[in-house]
Rosetta silent file (secondary structure, phi, psi, omega in degrees, C-alpha in Angstrom):
SEQUENCE: MLEVGIGGRIDATNIIKAPAVTGITSMGFDHMELLGDTLDKIAAEKAGIMRKGVPCFTVPQPTEAMQSLQACATAIGADLQIAESLDAFKSQQPLSVGLAGDHQILNASLAVALVHSWELHRLEAANASISSSKLAATATAATSATNGSYKPEQLQQQQQLTNAAARLEQLRQYVLPD
SCORE:     score description
SCORE:     0.000 S_00000001
   1 L     0.000  113.257 -166.748   -8.081   10.856   24.494 S_00000001
   2 L  -114.375  144.234  166.816   -9.340    9.758   27.686 S_00000001
   3 L   -83.978  159.516  162.232   -8.456    6.720   30.527 S_00000001
   4 L  -105.329  176.819 -176.192  -11.062    5.031   31.895 S_00000001
   5 L  -104.833  -92.866 -175.295  -11.023    4.449   36.097 S_00000001
   6 L   -59.282  -41.717  167.036  -12.589    0.790   35.861 S_00000001
   7 L   116.224  105.970  168.808  -12.493    0.364   32.818 S_00000001
   8 L   102.398 -151.590 -166.526  -15.345   -0.636   30.252 S_00000001
   9 L   -56.921  -15.142  176.718  -18.985   -1.091   30.301 S_00000001
  10 L  -117.359    6.664  172.202  -19.461    0.896   33.712 S_00000001
  11 L  -101.575  169.706 -143.713  -17.099    3.246   33.479 S_00000001
  12 H   -70.289  -43.298 -161.101  -18.624    7.145   33.376 S_00000001
  13 H   -70.877   29.058 -154.812  -16.148    7.865   30.112 S_00000001
  14 H  -117.737    6.733  174.696  -18.471    4.963   28.354 S_00000001
  15 L   -94.159  -21.680  179.929  -20.934    7.776   27.716 S_00000001
  16 L   -82.984  127.696 -170.121  -19.173    9.084   24.910 S_00000001
  17 L   -65.628  -77.451 -167.068  -21.159    7.340   21.941 S_00000001
  18 L  -115.884   92.858  149.700  -18.768    7.441   19.001 S_00000001
  19 L   -54.525  152.755  149.278  -14.783    7.586   19.508 S_00000001
  20 L  -112.557   44.575  164.100  -12.473    7.311   17.141 S_00000001
  21 L   170.446  169.995 -178.479  -10.438    4.550   18.613 S_00000001
  22 L  -147.695  143.079  153.699  -10.736    2.454   21.993 S_00000001
  23 E  -122.315  154.691 -173.493   -8.066    0.633   24.013 S_00000001
  24 E  -127.750  139.901 -168.983   -8.219   -2.096   26.364 S_00000001
  25 L   -95.361 -154.420 -173.260   -4.437   -2.060   28.399 S_00000001
  26 L   -92.097  146.357  177.001   -3.390   -5.555   29.968 S_00000001
  27 L   -89.352  152.680 -179.123   -5.623   -7.424   32.182 S_00000001
  28 L  -158.636 -166.732  178.717   -5.235   -8.860   35.516 S_00000001
  29 L  -116.867  103.784 -168.831   -7.589   -9.088   38.403 S_00000001
  30 L  -120.457  175.733  176.663   -8.306   -5.573   39.605 S_00000001
  31 L    45.665   -1.292 -137.085  -11.676   -4.533   40.432 S_00000001
  32 H   -55.239  -20.001 -160.340  -12.773   -7.891   40.574 S_00000001
  33 H   -56.671  -21.506 -164.330  -16.018   -6.880   43.296 S_00000001
  34 H  -115.645  -16.706 -176.677  -17.286   -4.970   39.759 S_00000001
  35 H  -101.762  -29.269 -170.500  -15.636   -7.016   36.869 S_00000001
  36 L   147.712 -153.288  156.327  -15.710  -10.273   37.723 S_00000001
  37 L  -157.145   60.999  141.002  -13.579  -13.108   39.264 S_00000001
  38 L  -158.550 -177.724  159.952  -12.264  -14.507   35.880 S_00000001
  39 H   -78.818  -31.745  162.312  -10.686  -13.344   33.026 S_00000001
  40 H   -81.458  -54.586  150.136  -13.164  -14.007   31.045 S_00000001
  41 H   -33.676  -38.532  167.985  -15.524  -12.005   32.801 S_00000001
  42 H   -65.200  -33.988 -179.918  -13.454   -9.168   33.401 S_00000001
  43 H   -90.176   -2.177  159.073  -12.548   -9.040   29.427 S_00000001
  44 H   -97.833  -24.279 -174.335  -16.626   -8.857   28.674 S_00000001
  45 H   -69.544  -49.327 -158.328  -16.976   -5.920   31.038 S_00000001
  46 L   -59.058  -53.713 -172.968  -13.568   -4.295   29.684 S_00000001
  47 L   -88.984   58.327 -176.276  -14.772   -4.715   26.317 S_00000001
  48 L  -102.373  -24.488 -166.769  -18.137   -2.384   26.876 S_00000001
  49 L   -63.109  -77.996  158.661  -15.609    0.165   25.626 S_00000001
  50 L    28.728  135.442  166.210  -15.874   -1.290   22.357 S_00000001
  51 L  -149.292  146.407  174.388  -18.450    0.464   19.414 S_00000001
  52 L   -50.834  111.206  176.368  -19.345   -0.768   16.161 S_00000001
  53 L    95.219   -1.341 -173.248  -17.017    0.106   13.468 S_00000001
  54 L   -91.952  141.639  157.674  -14.603    1.906   15.970 S_00000001
  55 E   -65.364  151.337  159.674  -10.928    0.492   15.931 S_00000001
  56 E  -151.435  118.992 -160.639  -10.176   -0.848   19.211 S_00000001
  57 E   -85.873  154.504 -169.873   -6.753   -1.815   19.968 S_00000001
  58 E  -166.782  169.934  173.016   -5.624   -3.829   23.065 S_00000001
  59 L  -117.400 -171.412 -174.033   -2.402   -6.005   23.869 S_00000001
  60 L   -73.004  140.467 -153.843   -1.792   -9.677   24.103 S_00000001
  61 L  -121.735  125.924  156.095   -4.384  -11.035   26.718 S_00000001
  62 L   -13.973  153.596  158.409   -4.058  -14.464   28.628 S_00000001
  63 L   -78.416   16.447  146.605   -6.247  -16.577   25.998 S_00000001
  64 L   -90.252  -33.135  175.313   -8.784  -16.619   27.861 S_00000001
  65 H   -75.330  -15.373 -178.180   -9.289  -13.139   28.245 S_00000001
  66 H   -78.623  -13.647 -176.392   -8.444  -12.654   24.432 S_00000001
  67 H   -66.047  -39.736 -163.745  -11.228  -15.213   23.420 S_00000001
  68 H   -67.547  -58.006 -145.725  -13.625  -12.993   25.395 S_00000001
  69 H   -74.556  -17.835  169.184  -12.826   -9.817   24.034 S_00000001
  70 H   -90.281  -11.567  176.062  -12.966  -10.944   20.220 S_00000001
  71 H   -72.015  -36.472  131.500  -15.956  -12.616   20.794 S_00000001
  72 H   -14.896 -105.055  166.929  -17.079   -9.510   22.180 S_00000001
  73 H   -19.536  -59.005  157.571  -15.779   -7.355   19.216 S_00000001
  74 H    -1.900  -83.618  169.856  -17.696   -9.680   16.984 S_00000001
  75 H   -48.287  -39.646 -174.148  -20.952   -9.271   18.548 S_00000001
  76 H   -80.528  -54.302 -156.631  -20.531   -5.739   18.212 S_00000001
  77 L   106.525   -9.807  157.517  -18.843   -5.095   15.437 S_00000001
  78 L   -43.999  168.160  169.164  -15.529   -3.774   16.284 S_00000001
  79 E  -101.682   94.098 -173.780  -12.088   -4.066   14.819 S_00000001
  80 E   -76.275  118.269 -164.775  -10.145   -5.733   17.465 S_00000001
  81 L  -151.982  138.667 -170.901   -6.438   -5.474   16.406 S_00000001
  82 L   -84.005  127.276 -169.201   -3.509   -6.314   18.723 S_00000001
  83 L   -59.152  149.470  163.125   -1.228   -3.167   19.427 S_00000001
  84 L  -106.677  132.552 -166.956    2.611   -3.724   17.800 S_00000001
  85 L   -52.053  139.792 -179.443    5.247   -4.242   20.556 S_00000001
  86 L   -62.673    3.602  177.768    7.431   -1.018   21.188 S_00000001
  87 L   -77.537  -51.377 -167.170   10.165   -3.319   19.242 S_00000001
  88 L   -73.893  -14.151 -179.207    8.750   -2.696   15.884 S_00000001
  89 L   -93.287  -18.082 -157.285    9.624    1.167   16.573 S_00000001
  90 L   -71.938  -15.316 -152.566   13.283    0.904   18.469 S_00000001
  91 L   -91.668  -26.412  179.789   15.029    0.397   14.522 S_00000001
  92 L   -96.379   -0.486 -149.724   13.728    4.203   14.152 S_00000001
  93 L   177.946  122.416  172.233   14.662    5.581   17.466 S_00000001
  94 L   -58.845  134.094  139.465   15.909    4.506   21.040 S_00000001
  95 L  -110.740  152.856  157.103   12.450    4.250   23.430 S_00000001
  96 L  -152.534  162.852 -179.127   12.223    3.630   26.938 S_00000001
  97 L  -117.354  149.516 -159.753    9.158    3.926   29.055 S_00000001
  98 L   -86.656    1.062 -151.005    9.542    5.961   32.248 S_00000001
  99 L  -131.510  139.330 -168.966    7.360    3.530   34.468 S_00000001
 100 L   -94.094  121.216 -178.610    8.758    0.115   35.908 S_00000001
 101 L   131.373  133.169  158.716    7.181   -3.030   34.991 S_00000001
 102 H   -46.702  -45.041 -177.108    6.543   -5.334   31.631 S_00000001
 103 H   -49.360  -44.852 -158.631    3.044   -4.338   31.800 S_00000001
 104 H   -54.250  -50.183 -169.998    4.117   -0.465   31.535 S_00000001
 105 H   -53.391  -65.660  167.912    6.156   -1.405   28.196 S_00000001
 106 H   -31.082  -55.713 -168.083    2.769   -3.027   26.901 S_00000001
 107 H   -70.804  -21.100  177.976    0.536   -0.358   27.968 S_00000001
 108 H   -76.334  -35.216  162.928    2.944    2.016   25.968 S_00000001
 109 H   -57.182  -26.775  157.279    2.789    0.020   22.825 S_00000001
 110 H   -52.752  -67.896 -156.213   -0.946    0.547   23.246 S_00000001
 111 H   -51.909  -76.431 -172.210   -0.471    4.354   23.728 S_00000001
 112 H   -47.997  -51.494 -176.613    1.251    4.521   20.232 S_00000001
 113 H   -31.502  -68.990  160.860   -1.641    2.229   18.471 S_00000001
 114 H     6.222  -96.656 -175.239   -3.775    4.436   19.895 S_00000001
 115 H   -57.652  -42.824  167.816   -2.421    7.675   18.979 S_00000001
 116 H   -33.111  -61.309 -156.419   -1.263    6.254   15.197 S_00000001
 117 H   -62.566  -46.891 -164.927   -5.281    5.436   15.019 S_00000001
 118 H   -73.410  -17.149  153.543   -6.619    8.683   16.213 S_00000001
 119 H   -70.814  -32.682  168.729   -4.364   10.397   13.729 S_00000001
 120 H   -67.455  -45.603 -179.083   -5.422    8.607   10.596 S_00000001
 121 H   -62.336  -52.244 -172.085   -8.936    9.360   11.634 S_00000001
 122 H   -48.951  -61.355 -170.749   -8.276   13.219   12.495 S_00000001
 123 H   -60.773  -40.455 -177.439   -6.667   13.047    8.610 S_00000001
 124 H   -71.104  -26.219  168.130   -9.568   11.228    6.855 S_00000001
 125 H   -51.667  -62.168 -161.298  -11.614   13.780    8.968 S_00000001
 126 H   -56.578  -64.221  167.916   -9.471   16.355    7.797 S_00000001
 127 H   -36.332  -48.731  178.370   -9.442   15.016    4.116 S_00000001
 128 H   -72.286  -49.150 -172.764  -13.429   14.631    3.841 S_00000001
 129 H   -68.147  -33.980 -169.696  -13.878   18.423    5.230 S_00000001
 130 H   -88.973  -70.933  176.918  -11.137   19.878    2.611 S_00000001
 131 H   -42.596  -10.582 -172.532  -13.238   17.826   -0.195 S_00000001
 132 H   -95.027  -30.858  176.791  -16.308   18.904    0.776 S_00000001
 133 H   -59.387  -33.641  168.503  -14.820   22.524    1.113 S_00000001
 134 H   -63.744  -41.586 -160.978  -13.615   22.183   -2.475 S_00000001
 135 H   -90.863  -11.728 -174.061  -16.581   21.122   -4.073 S_00000001
 136 H   -83.080  -34.618 -171.628  -18.706   23.815   -2.301 S_00000001
 137 H   -72.902  -42.200 -174.044  -15.602   26.482   -3.263 S_00000001
 138 H   -74.103  -39.923  161.850  -15.772   24.878   -6.801 S_00000001
 139 H   -54.178  -41.374  177.108  -19.472   25.374   -6.990 S_00000001
 140 H   -74.462  -36.193 -178.442  -19.583   29.479   -5.882 S_00000001
 141 H   -39.849  -55.502 -165.196  -16.588   29.341   -8.837 S_00000001
 142 H   -54.358  -60.770  172.596  -18.790   28.101  -10.942 S_00000001
 143 H   -42.210  -45.743  175.779  -21.487   30.069  -10.229 S_00000001
 144 H   -80.409  -33.645  175.958  -19.574   33.141  -10.584 S_00000001
 145 H   -46.022  -42.460  173.802  -17.920   32.348  -13.526 S_00000001
 146 H   -51.962  -54.191 -151.419  -21.705   31.997  -14.979 S_00000001
 147 H   -86.496  -21.830 -177.455  -22.592   34.887  -13.483 S_00000001
 148 L    83.615   30.873 -136.619  -19.401   36.523  -14.878 S_00000001
 149 L  -163.241   94.710  170.777  -18.708   38.297  -11.336 S_00000001
 150 L  -128.219  107.323  161.430  -15.186   36.252   -9.260 S_00000001
 151 L   -88.450  150.679  166.334  -14.691   38.564   -6.072 S_00000001
 152 H   -22.026  -60.471 -179.669  -11.655   38.400   -4.188 S_00000001
 153 H   -49.905  -27.226 -163.604  -12.766   36.582   -1.428 S_00000001
 154 H   -74.683  -37.989 -170.779  -13.720   33.639   -3.561 S_00000001
 155 H   -89.452    0.236  176.865  -10.287   33.493   -5.044 S_00000001
 156 H   -80.157  -28.993  175.772   -8.603   33.801   -1.859 S_00000001
 157 H   -70.929  -55.232 -163.761  -10.890   31.019   -0.207 S_00000001
 158 H   -49.140  -54.732  168.472  -10.120   28.760   -3.703 S_00000001
 159 H   -47.976  -19.981 -171.341   -6.302   29.650   -2.643 S_00000001
 160 H   -95.032  -30.543  165.323   -6.650   28.729    0.358 S_00000001
 161 H   -55.590  -59.770 -173.495   -8.239   24.933   -0.003 S_00000001
 162 H   -44.694  -57.812 -175.353   -5.460   24.589   -2.415 S_00000001
 163 H   -53.228  -66.080 -157.654   -2.465   24.836   -0.164 S_00000001
 164 H   -36.008  -51.341 -161.345   -4.518   23.103    2.834 S_00000001
 165 H   -85.253   -8.241  155.986   -4.911   20.454    0.490 S_00000001
 166 H   -64.180  -64.329 -157.915   -0.946   20.707   -0.877 S_00000001
 167 H   -64.157  -23.511  172.479   -0.338   20.290    2.973 S_00000001
 168 H   -59.182  -45.927 -178.007   -2.921   17.311    3.534 S_00000001
 169 H   -61.412  -26.212 -164.532   -0.491   15.451    0.657 S_00000001
 170 H  -101.125  -19.398  178.966    2.735   16.392    2.430 S_00000001
 171 L  -107.269   20.162  156.604    1.549   14.991    5.840 S_00000001
 172 H   -49.511  -31.629 -163.212    0.192   11.706    4.167 S_00000001
 173 H   -68.307  -45.555 -158.321    3.587   10.832    4.176 S_00000001
 174 H   -97.176  -10.914 -157.788    3.589   10.425    8.401 S_00000001
 175 H  -117.658  -52.039 -157.232    0.313    9.051    9.126 S_00000001
 176 L   -92.825  114.489  172.530   -0.796    7.045    6.179 S_00000001
 177 L   -44.357  141.446  137.680    0.342    3.194    5.533 S_00000001
 178 L    -8.336    0.000    0.000    1.841    2.278    1.974 S_00000001
């Protein structure tokens, strides 16, 4: 996970072409000499971090900024979502933010949404990898069975894949929505 400096289109971190998720923090009038002199212009520059097909989370923004972000997301094909408030998580356990300011609470809620989305991405990638590995192991086992020659390492690999799939199923309850 990377945090940008200035943010958006002209930030050095924008060289990453296929991020798992992107995020835009609460907007204000900062870096105006580079990003623009209105929230609409600043939002359009910050939206430069969005990628087609990649979720982008933000926090509630002023109307002008949110409209600009939504227009950019639509044009790019990004899935713009507003991060849930930290209040949504308070019922599970008490939460506190170590930095002063209401904007830090918003930014913490954004961090939670980004981590959750990244975990979903990781799980989906692991699931795809396990499925591919299972397919390869099944093909190998079928070939071995046809040849009448099961090797101990093939049986061990099959057991490892079975164990990994079982562990993946256990982890789903923590990261996948019902």
